[in-house]
Amino acid sequence: MGDFNLALIIVAIVVCIIVFIFNVYLLVNYQHPDDKNQAYFPKFVVVLGLSVAVISILMLPADVANRQACRRAIYNGACNLTLPMKDLWIAVYIIDAVLVFFVIPFAMFYYEGDQDKTVGKRMKSALLWVITTAIVCGLLLGILYGLVGKVDFTVMHLSSSTTNFPSSWDFSSSQPCIGNGAHQCSAYLASPSSEKTWTMRTTFPEYVVALATIVGSVLFSIFGGVGIACLPLGLIFSFIRRPKAVITRSQYIKEATELGKKAKELKKAADALHQEERSGSKGRKWRKNVKAVEKELLQLEEDVKLLEEMYPQGEKAETAWALTVLGYLGKLVLGILGLIVSVAWVAHIVIYLLIDPPLSPFLNEVFIKLDDIWGLLGTVAFAFFCFYLLLAVIAGAMMLGLRLVFITIHPMKWGATLMNSFLFNVALILLCSISVIQFCATAFGYYAQATAAQEIFGHTLQSLRGIKYLYKYNVFQIAFIVLAGLTFVYYAAFGWRRKKPSGRFQLSS
């Protein structure tokens, strides 16, 4: 067992290092050229936030592996020698909350501050915004906690009389009680009227975690439901819409000329908006026009990228075209594999969560059988499914983009992502990661039983007053399945169509 624990600690350290290096790689390749060699504090927050989000997802499989480390122990207290998962979970939640509600907003306010001000003034302004936001959120949470911060547990009052132990034991389905015909088991035969509701006040940290989980669950249902379908289907339909052949030079010149005109229009519109900003007229119309320019700029970037793919230039044009073809083939393979995983996820949710009682443990049994083949094989598969769900959330957020009415999602583009967009998306991922953990702990409850995560996401969260009905009636799971189905229908109807370049652009008057 000691060797198993040592191996688990080594694997955990190696995974953390790999995650950190990978997040640095993402930052370097996604960042906008304007942010190179500057904005170091926001970059540090981005890498830290992404690392916490990914590690928190991978902690659930580590929790399962940690439980298995003392499963066959032959002496009491063996589990005390394993990793302190409950303490680690609490630490991750604290770091997550501090990043989402304090550090990331401070970094965003600081980054978006007036560049003409000194560093001290920008930090003071950002700190004032964060303190104001924290006070408002604290008052709101305090009022909610005082009014409805209680849990309602359904309990049954059981009682039984006593009797002497018999000299022989004779139990069966027809005789489950002690006593020679006396049936000394009134607790076993308790009437339904003995059910009562036991109300107690939860702790404030548990209530804050519960509300954060609810907010994350709403976002998770939207982005995860859309992403579980669009992640594989987007790759497959990207292959279907791929450029089939290299265009001629005359076609390239014609398309490039049109894109050049569009770029001049957008530059003119951006200059006009910049002048309005300097004059101080930043009203509703100005914000609407800014969003319109951002949307058109993203579309222009996509059109330019597609044109470069269809007409590669330079001495290695043939090599570039070959790599483009291989890239689309890779998307097809990944899309098919992802579609299999997505279908397995949806089927598991329906079979194990929405049908009561469950038809089958399904993926839980798959993981258990894989563990029987090799100690950590089932845990690795379990980690893959949990991490895939987080990728689905990210894919859903990137697909919805600026289409949402009630919130603006900062789009992330390879080599063109500003730090404020990075920070916003990291906060979104951190908020959703809590719900992904809770969802996985529930969906794979049979496999992940007796873990520290199940203890945290136990009956307290699902018995909280005003919130328990969302879990009782599987609101989030149903919303997840419905949105996944609608996304699948959308791709079936429109996914094969190639996007046409937009027409002339004008600011709204």
Coordinates of C-alpha atoms in Angstrom, one line a residue:
M1 CA 0.0 0.0 0.0
G2 CA 2.9 2.4 0.8
D3 CA 4.3 1.9 -2.7
F4 CA 0.8 2.7 -4.1
N5 CA 0.6 5.9 -2.1
L6 CA 4.1 7.0 -3.2
A7 CA 3.3 6.3 -6.9
L8 CA 0.1 8.3 -6.5
I9 CA 1.9 11.3 -5.0
I10 CA 4.5 11.1 -7.8
V11 CA 1.8 11.0 -10.5
A12 CA 0.0 13.9 -8.9
I13 CA 3.2 16.1 -8.9
V14 CA 4.0 15.2 -12.5
V15 CA 0.5 15.9 -13.6
C16 CA 0.6 19.3 -11.9
I17 CA 3.8 20.2 -13.7
I18 CA 2.5 19.1 -17.1
V19 CA -0.7 21.1 -16.5
F20 CA 1.3 24.2 -15.6
I21 CA 3.6 23.9 -18.7
F22 CA 0.6 23.3 -21.0
N23 CA -1.2 26.4 -19.7
V24 CA 1.9 28.5 -20.2
Y25 CA 2.0 27.2 -23.8
L26 CA -1.7 28.2 -24.3
L27 CA -1.1 31.6 -22.9
V28 CA 1.9 32.2 -25.2
N29 CA 0.1 31.1 -28.3
Y30 CA -3.3 32.6 -27.7
Q31 CA -2.1 36.0 -26.4
H32 CA -2.5 39.1 -28.6
P33 CA 0.7 40.7 -30.0
D34 CA -0.1 43.9 -28.1
D35 CA 0.2 42.0 -24.8
K36 CA 3.7 40.5 -25.4
N37 CA 6.3 41.4 -22.8
Q38 CA 3.8 43.2 -20.6
A39 CA 0.7 42.6 -18.5
Y40 CA 2.6 40.1 -16.4
F41 CA 0.2 40.1 -13.4
P42 CA -2.9 39.2 -15.6
K43 CA -0.8 36.5 -17.3
F44 CA 0.2 35.0 -13.9
V45 CA -3.5 35.0 -12.9
V46 CA -4.5 33.3 -16.2
V47 CA -2.0 30.5 -15.8
L48 CA -2.9 30.0 -12.1
G49 CA -6.6 30.0 -12.8
L50 CA -6.4 27.6 -15.7
S51 CA -4.1 25.3 -13.6
V52 CA -6.6 25.3 -10.7
A53 CA -9.5 24.6 -13.0
V54 CA -7.8 21.6 -14.7
I55 CA -6.3 20.2 -11.4
S56 CA -9.7 20.5 -9.7
I57 CA -11.2 18.3 -12.4
L58 CA -8.4 15.8 -12.2
M59 CA -8.6 15.7 -8.4
L60 CA -11.8 13.7 -8.6
P61 CA -10.1 10.7 -10.3
A62 CA -7.2 11.2 -7.8
D63 CA -9.8 11.0 -5.0
V64 CA -11.0 7.6 -6.4
A65 CA -7.4 6.3 -6.7
N66 CA -6.7 7.6 -3.1
R67 CA -9.7 5.6 -1.8
Q68 CA -8.4 2.5 -3.5
A69 CA -5.1 2.9 -1.8
C70 CA -6.5 1.6 1.5
R71 CA -9.3 -0.6 0.1
R72 CA -7.5 -3.8 1.0
A73 CA -5.8 -2.6 4.1
I74 CA -5.6 -5.1 7.0
Y75 CA -5.1 -2.7 9.9
N76 CA -7.1 0.2 11.3
G77 CA -6.1 3.7 10.4
A78 CA -4.5 2.7 7.0
C79 CA -6.5 5.4 5.2
N80 CA -4.8 8.0 7.4
L81 CA -1.6 7.4 5.5
T82 CA -3.2 8.4 2.1
L83 CA -3.6 11.8 0.7
P84 CA -5.7 14.3 2.8
M85 CA -8.2 14.7 0.0
K86 CA -10.9 16.6 2.0
D87 CA -8.3 19.2 3.1
L88 CA -7.1 19.4 -0.5
W89 CA -10.7 19.9 -1.8
I90 CA -11.3 22.7 0.7
A91 CA -8.1 24.4 -0.3
V92 CA -9.0 24.2 -4.0
Y93 CA -12.5 25.6 -3.3
I94 CA -11.0 28.5 -1.3
I95 CA -8.5 29.3 -4.1
D96 CA -11.2 29.0 -6.7
A97 CA -13.6 31.4 -4.9
V98 CA -10.8 34.0 -4.2
L99 CA -9.7 33.9 -7.9
V100 CA -13.3 34.2 -9.3
F101 CA -14.6 36.9 -7.0
F102 CA -11.5 38.9 -6.1
V103 CA -8.3 38.3 -8.0
I104 CA -9.6 38.0 -11.5
P105 CA -11.9 41.1 -11.2
F106 CA -9.0 43.1 -9.8
A107 CA -6.8 42.0 -12.7
M108 CA -9.5 42.9 -15.3
F109 CA -10.1 46.3 -13.8
Y110 CA -6.4 46.9 -13.6
Y111 CA -5.8 45.8 -17.2
E112 CA -8.7 47.8 -18.6
G113 CA -7.8 50.9 -16.6
D114 CA -6.7 54.2 -18.3
Q115 CA -3.2 53.6 -19.6
D116 CA -2.3 57.3 -19.1
K117 CA -2.7 56.9 -15.3
T118 CA 0.2 55.7 -13.1
V119 CA 0.4 52.1 -11.9
G120 CA -0.6 53.3 -8.4
K121 CA -3.7 55.0 -9.6
R122 CA -4.7 52.1 -11.7
M123 CA -4.3 49.7 -8.8
K124 CA -6.3 52.0 -6.5
S125 CA -9.1 52.3 -9.0
A126 CA -9.2 48.5 -9.5
L127 CA -9.1 47.9 -5.7
L128 CA -12.1 50.3 -5.2
W129 CA -14.1 48.5 -7.8
V130 CA -13.3 45.1 -6.3
I131 CA -14.1 46.3 -2.7
T132 CA -17.4 47.8 -3.9
T133 CA -18.3 44.6 -5.7
A134 CA -17.4 42.5 -2.6
I135 CA -19.5 44.6 -0.3
V136 CA -22.5 44.3 -2.6
C137 CA -22.1 40.6 -3.0
G138 CA -21.4 40.1 0.8
L139 CA -24.6 42.0 1.7
L140 CA -26.7 40.0 -0.8
L141 CA -25.2 36.7 0.4
G142 CA -25.8 37.7 4.1
I143 CA -29.4 38.6 3.4
L144 CA -30.1 35.3 1.6
Y145 CA -28.3 33.3 4.3
G146 CA -30.3 35.0 7.0
L147 CA -33.6 34.3 5.2
V148 CA -33.2 30.9 3.6
G149 CA -29.8 29.6 4.7
K150 CA -31.2 26.4 6.2
V151 CA -31.3 22.7 5.2
D152 CA -34.4 20.5 5.5
F153 CA -33.6 16.8 6.1
T154 CA -36.4 14.3 5.9
V155 CA -36.0 11.9 8.8
M156 CA -38.0 9.0 10.2
H157 CA -38.5 8.5 14.0
L158 CA -37.7 4.9 14.7
S159 CA -38.1 3.1 18.0
S160 CA -38.1 -0.5 19.2
S161 CA -38.6 -2.3 22.4
T162 CA -35.9 -4.6 23.9
T163 CA -35.7 -8.3 24.4
N164 CA -33.1 -10.8 25.5
F165 CA -30.8 -12.3 22.8
P166 CA -32.1 -15.7 21.8
S167 CA -29.9 -18.8 22.1
S168 CA -30.2 -19.3 18.3
W169 CA -30.5 -17.0 15.3
D170 CA -33.1 -17.7 12.7
F171 CA -33.5 -14.8 10.3
S172 CA -35.4 -14.9 6.9
S173 CA -37.4 -12.6 4.7
S174 CA -40.5 -13.6 6.5
Q175 CA -38.9 -13.4 10.0
P176 CA -36.4 -10.5 10.0
C177 CA -36.9 -9.8 13.7
I178 CA -35.5 -11.0 17.1
G179 CA -37.7 -13.0 19.3
N180 CA -39.7 -16.2 19.2
G181 CA -42.8 -14.8 17.4
A182 CA -42.7 -11.6 19.4
H183 CA -41.4 -9.6 16.4
Q184 CA -39.3 -7.2 18.5
C185 CA -38.6 -4.9 15.5
S186 CA -41.0 -2.0 15.6
A187 CA -38.3 0.2 14.1
Y188 CA -38.3 -2.1 11.0
L189 CA -42.1 -1.7 10.8
A190 CA -42.3 2.0 11.3
S191 CA -45.3 3.7 9.9
P192 CA -45.1 6.4 7.1
S193 CA -46.5 8.9 9.6
S194 CA -43.3 8.8 11.5
E195 CA -41.6 10.9 8.8
K196 CA -40.7 14.4 9.9
T197 CA -38.6 17.3 8.5
W198 CA -35.5 18.2 10.5
T199 CA -34.4 21.8 9.9
M200 CA -31.0 23.2 10.8
R201 CA -29.0 26.1 9.7
T202 CA -26.0 25.4 7.4
T203 CA -22.7 27.1 7.8
F204 CA -22.0 30.3 5.9
P205 CA -19.1 28.8 3.9
E206 CA -21.2 25.8 2.8
Y207 CA -24.0 28.2 1.8
V208 CA -21.6 30.3 -0.3
V209 CA -20.3 27.1 -2.0
A210 CA -23.8 26.0 -2.6
L211 CA -24.8 29.3 -4.3
A212 CA -21.6 29.3 -6.4
T213 CA -22.4 25.7 -7.4
I214 CA -25.9 26.8 -8.5
V215 CA -24.6 29.7 -10.6
G216 CA -22.0 27.4 -12.1
S217 CA -24.7 24.7 -12.7
V218 CA -26.8 27.2 -14.7
L219 CA -23.7 28.1 -16.8
F220 CA -22.7 24.4 -17.0
S221 CA -26.2 23.3 -18.2
I222 CA -26.1 26.0 -21.0
F223 CA -22.4 25.7 -22.1
G224 CA -22.1 22.0 -21.3
G225 CA -25.3 21.0 -23.1
V226 CA -24.3 23.0 -26.2
G227 CA -20.6 21.9 -26.0
I228 CA -21.3 18.2 -25.6
A229 CA -22.8 18.3 -29.1
C230 CA -20.8 21.1 -30.8
L231 CA -17.4 19.8 -29.7
P232 CA -17.4 16.7 -31.9
L233 CA -19.9 17.9 -34.5
G234 CA -17.9 21.1 -35.0
L235 CA -14.8 19.1 -35.9
I236 CA -16.7 16.8 -38.2
F237 CA -18.5 19.6 -40.1
S238 CA -15.3 21.5 -40.2
F239 CA -14.0 18.6 -42.3
I240 CA -17.1 18.6 -44.4
R241 CA -16.8 22.4 -45.1
R242 CA -13.1 22.2 -45.8
P243 CA -11.6 23.8 -48.9
K244 CA -11.5 21.0 -51.5
A245 CA -8.9 22.5 -53.8
V246 CA -6.5 25.4 -54.2
I247 CA -8.2 28.5 -55.9
T248 CA -6.6 30.3 -58.8
R249 CA -4.6 33.5 -58.4
S250 CA -7.4 35.6 -60.0
Q251 CA -9.9 34.3 -57.5
Y252 CA -7.5 35.0 -54.7
I253 CA -7.0 38.6 -55.8
K254 CA -10.8 39.1 -56.1
E255 CA -11.5 37.8 -52.6
A256 CA -8.5 39.6 -51.1
T257 CA -9.7 42.9 -52.6
E258 CA -13.2 42.5 -51.0
L259 CA -11.6 41.6 -47.7
G260 CA -9.4 44.7 -48.0
K261 CA -12.4 46.9 -48.5
K262 CA -14.1 45.4 -45.5
A263 CA -11.0 46.0 -43.4
K264 CA -11.0 49.7 -44.3
E265 CA -14.6 50.0 -43.4
L266 CA -14.0 48.4 -40.0
K267 CA -10.9 50.7 -39.4
K268 CA -13.0 53.7 -40.2
A269 CA -15.8 52.5 -37.8
A270 CA -13.2 51.8 -35.1
D271 CA -11.7 55.3 -35.4
A272 CA -15.1 56.9 -35.2
L273 CA -15.9 54.9 -32.0
H274 CA -12.5 55.8 -30.6
Q275 CA -13.3 59.5 -31.1
E276 CA -16.6 59.1 -29.4
E277 CA -14.9 57.5 -26.5
R278 CA -12.5 60.4 -26.1
S279 CA -15.3 62.9 -26.2
G280 CA -17.0 61.0 -23.4
S281 CA -20.2 60.0 -25.2
K282 CA -20.2 56.3 -24.2
G283 CA -23.9 55.6 -24.3
R284 CA -26.0 52.6 -25.1
K285 CA -25.6 53.2 -28.9
W286 CA -21.8 53.3 -28.5
R287 CA -21.7 50.0 -26.7
K288 CA -23.9 48.4 -29.3
N289 CA -21.7 49.6 -32.1
V290 CA -18.6 48.4 -30.3
K291 CA -20.1 44.9 -30.1
A292 CA -21.0 45.1 -33.8
V293 CA -17.4 46.0 -34.7
E294 CA -16.0 43.2 -32.6
K295 CA -18.3 40.7 -34.2
E296 CA -17.5 41.9 -37.8
L297 CA -13.8 41.8 -36.9
L298 CA -14.0 38.2 -35.8
Q299 CA -15.8 37.3 -39.0
L300 CA -13.1 39.1 -41.1
E301 CA -10.4 37.2 -39.3
E302 CA -12.1 33.9 -40.1
D303 CA -12.5 34.9 -43.8
V304 CA -8.8 35.8 -44.0
K305 CA -7.8 32.5 -42.4
L306 CA -10.0 30.6 -44.9
L307 CA -8.6 32.5 -47.8
E308 CA -5.0 31.8 -46.7
E309 CA -5.9 28.1 -46.5
M310 CA -7.4 28.1 -50.0
Y311 CA -4.4 29.8 -51.6
P312 CA -1.1 29.0 -49.7
Q313 CA 1.8 31.2 -50.7
G314 CA 5.6 31.1 -50.4
E315 CA 8.3 28.6 -51.3
K316 CA 6.6 25.8 -49.2
A317 CA 3.1 26.3 -50.5
E318 CA 2.6 22.6 -51.4
T319 CA 3.8 21.6 -47.9
A320 CA 1.3 24.1 -46.3
W321 CA -1.5 22.7 -48.4
A322 CA -0.6 19.1 -47.4
L323 CA -0.5 20.1 -43.7
T324 CA -3.9 21.7 -44.1
V325 CA -5.4 18.5 -45.6
L326 CA -3.8 16.4 -42.8
G327 CA -5.2 18.9 -40.2
Y328 CA -8.8 18.5 -41.5
L329 CA -8.3 14.7 -41.5
G330 CA -7.2 14.9 -37.9
K331 CA -10.3 16.9 -37.1
L332 CA -12.5 14.2 -38.7
V333 CA -10.8 11.4 -36.6
L334 CA -11.0 13.5 -33.3
G335 CA -14.6 14.4 -34.2
I336 CA -15.7 10.8 -34.6
L337 CA -14.0 9.8 -31.3
G338 CA -15.5 12.8 -29.5
L339 CA -19.0 11.9 -30.9
I340 CA -18.7 8.4 -29.4
V341 CA -17.8 9.9 -26.0
S342 CA -20.6 12.5 -26.2
V343 CA -23.2 9.9 -27.0
A344 CA -21.9 7.8 -24.1
W345 CA -22.2 10.8 -21.8
V346 CA -25.8 11.5 -22.9
A347 CA -26.8 7.9 -22.7
H348 CA -25.3 7.6 -19.2
I349 CA -27.2 10.7 -18.0
V350 CA -30.5 9.3 -19.3
I351 CA -29.9 5.7 -18.0
Y352 CA -28.3 6.5 -14.7
L353 CA -29.6 9.9 -13.6
L354 CA -33.0 10.7 -15.2
I355 CA -34.6 7.2 -14.9
D356 CA -35.5 6.2 -11.4
P357 CA -34.5 3.6 -10.5
P358 CA -31.5 3.6 -12.9
L359 CA -31.6 1.0 -15.7
S360 CA -28.0 0.3 -15.3
P361 CA -24.8 1.7 -13.7
F362 CA -23.5 1.8 -17.3
L363 CA -20.2 3.7 -17.3
N364 CA -19.7 3.0 -13.6
E365 CA -19.5 -0.7 -14.4
V366 CA -17.1 0.0 -17.3
F367 CA -14.7 1.9 -15.0
I368 CA -14.8 -0.9 -12.4
K369 CA -14.1 -3.6 -15.0
L370 CA -11.2 -1.5 -16.4
D371 CA -9.8 -1.3 -12.8
D372 CA -9.9 -5.1 -12.6
I373 CA -7.8 -5.3 -15.7
W374 CA -5.2 -2.8 -14.4
G375 CA -5.3 -0.9 -11.1
L376 CA -5.4 2.6 -12.6
L377 CA -7.0 1.9 -16.0
G378 CA -10.5 2.7 -14.8
T379 CA -9.3 5.8 -13.0
V380 CA -7.7 7.0 -16.2
A381 CA -10.9 6.5 -18.2
F382 CA -12.8 8.2 -15.4
A383 CA -10.4 11.2 -15.6
F384 CA -10.8 11.3 -19.4
F385 CA -14.6 11.5 -19.2
C386 CA -14.5 14.2 -16.5
F387 CA -12.0 16.3 -18.4
Y388 CA -14.0 15.8 -21.6
L389 CA -17.0 17.4 -19.9
L390 CA -14.9 20.5 -19.0
L391 CA -13.7 20.7 -22.7
A392 CA -17.4 20.5 -23.7
V393 CA -18.1 23.5 -21.4
I394 CA -15.3 25.5 -23.0
A395 CA -16.4 24.6 -26.5
G396 CA -20.0 25.6 -25.7
A397 CA -18.9 29.0 -24.4
M398 CA -16.7 29.6 -27.5
M399 CA -19.5 28.5 -29.8
L400 CA -22.1 30.8 -28.3
G401 CA -19.7 33.7 -28.4
L402 CA -21.4 37.0 -28.8
R403 CA -24.8 35.4 -29.6
L404 CA -26.0 35.6 -26.0
V405 CA -28.3 38.4 -25.1
F406 CA -27.8 38.6 -21.3
I407 CA -24.0 38.3 -21.2
T408 CA -21.0 39.1 -23.4
I409 CA -18.6 36.2 -23.9
H410 CA -15.1 37.4 -24.7
P411 CA -14.0 35.3 -27.7
M412 CA -10.6 33.6 -27.6
K413 CA -8.7 33.5 -30.9
W414 CA -5.3 31.8 -31.6
G415 CA -2.7 34.6 -31.5
A416 CA -5.2 37.4 -31.0
T417 CA -6.7 37.1 -27.5
L418 CA -6.4 40.1 -25.2
M419 CA -5.8 39.6 -21.5
N420 CA -9.3 40.8 -20.4
S421 CA -10.8 38.2 -22.6
F422 CA -8.5 35.6 -21.2
L423 CA -9.3 36.6 -17.6
F424 CA -13.1 36.5 -18.3
N425 CA -12.9 33.0 -19.8
V426 CA -10.7 31.8 -17.0
A427 CA -13.3 33.0 -14.4
L428 CA -16.0 31.3 -16.4
I429 CA -14.1 28.0 -16.5
L430 CA -13.3 28.2 -12.8
L431 CA -17.0 28.8 -12.0
C432 CA -18.1 25.9 -14.2
S433 CA -15.4 23.6 -12.9
I434 CA -17.1 23.3 -9.5
S435 CA -20.3 22.2 -11.2
V436 CA -18.5 19.8 -13.4
I437 CA -17.0 18.2 -10.3
Q438 CA -20.4 18.0 -8.7
F439 CA -22.0 16.6 -11.8
C440 CA -19.3 13.9 -12.3
A441 CA -19.5 13.0 -8.6
T442 CA -23.3 12.5 -9.0
A443 CA -23.2 10.8 -12.5
F444 CA -20.5 8.4 -11.3
G445 CA -21.7 8.0 -7.8
Y446 CA -21.5 4.2 -7.9
Y447 CA -17.8 4.3 -8.9
A448 CA -16.8 7.3 -6.8
Q449 CA -18.6 6.2 -3.6
A450 CA -16.9 6.7 -0.3
T451 CA -14.7 9.6 -1.6
A452 CA -14.1 12.9 0.0
A453 CA -15.9 14.6 -3.0
Q454 CA -19.1 12.7 -2.3
E455 CA -18.9 13.7 1.3
I456 CA -18.7 17.4 0.3
F457 CA -21.4 17.1 -2.4
G458 CA -23.6 15.0 -0.2
H459 CA -27.0 15.7 1.3
T460 CA -26.3 19.2 2.5
L461 CA -26.2 20.7 -1.0
Q462 CA -29.2 18.7 -2.2
S463 CA -31.3 19.5 1.0
L464 CA -30.7 23.3 1.0
R465 CA -34.0 25.2 1.3
G466 CA -35.1 26.7 -2.1
I467 CA -32.4 24.9 -4.0
K468 CA -33.1 21.2 -3.2
Y469 CA -36.0 21.1 -5.8
L470 CA -33.5 21.9 -8.6
Y471 CA -31.7 18.6 -7.7
K472 CA -34.9 16.7 -6.8
Y473 CA -36.4 17.2 -10.2
N474 CA -33.1 16.9 -12.2
V475 CA -33.5 20.4 -13.6
F476 CA -29.9 20.8 -14.6
Q477 CA -29.6 17.3 -16.2
I478 CA -32.8 17.8 -18.2
A479 CA -31.6 21.3 -19.4
F480 CA -28.3 19.7 -20.4
I481 CA -30.0 17.0 -22.5
V482 CA -32.5 19.4 -24.1
L483 CA -29.7 21.8 -25.2
A484 CA -27.6 19.0 -26.4
G485 CA -30.5 17.8 -28.6
L486 CA -31.2 21.3 -29.9
T487 CA -27.5 21.8 -30.8
F488 CA -27.5 18.4 -32.6
V489 CA -30.6 19.5 -34.6
Y490 CA -28.9 22.8 -35.4
Y491 CA -25.8 21.2 -36.8
A492 CA -27.8 18.7 -38.7
A493 CA -29.7 21.5 -40.4
F494 CA -27.1 24.2 -40.8
G495 CA -23.7 22.7 -39.9
W496 CA -22.8 21.6 -43.4
R497 CA -23.2 25.1 -44.9
R498 CA -20.1 27.2 -45.5
K499 CA -20.2 30.6 -44.0
K500 CA -20.6 33.4 -46.6
P501 CA -18.6 36.6 -46.1
S502 CA -20.8 39.4 -44.7
G503 CA -21.7 42.4 -46.7
R504 CA -20.9 46.0 -46.2
F505 CA -20.7 47.2 -42.6
Q506 CA -22.3 50.3 -41.1
L507 CA -22.6 51.7 -37.6
S508 CA -26.1 52.1 -36.3
S509 CA -27.3 55.6 -36.0

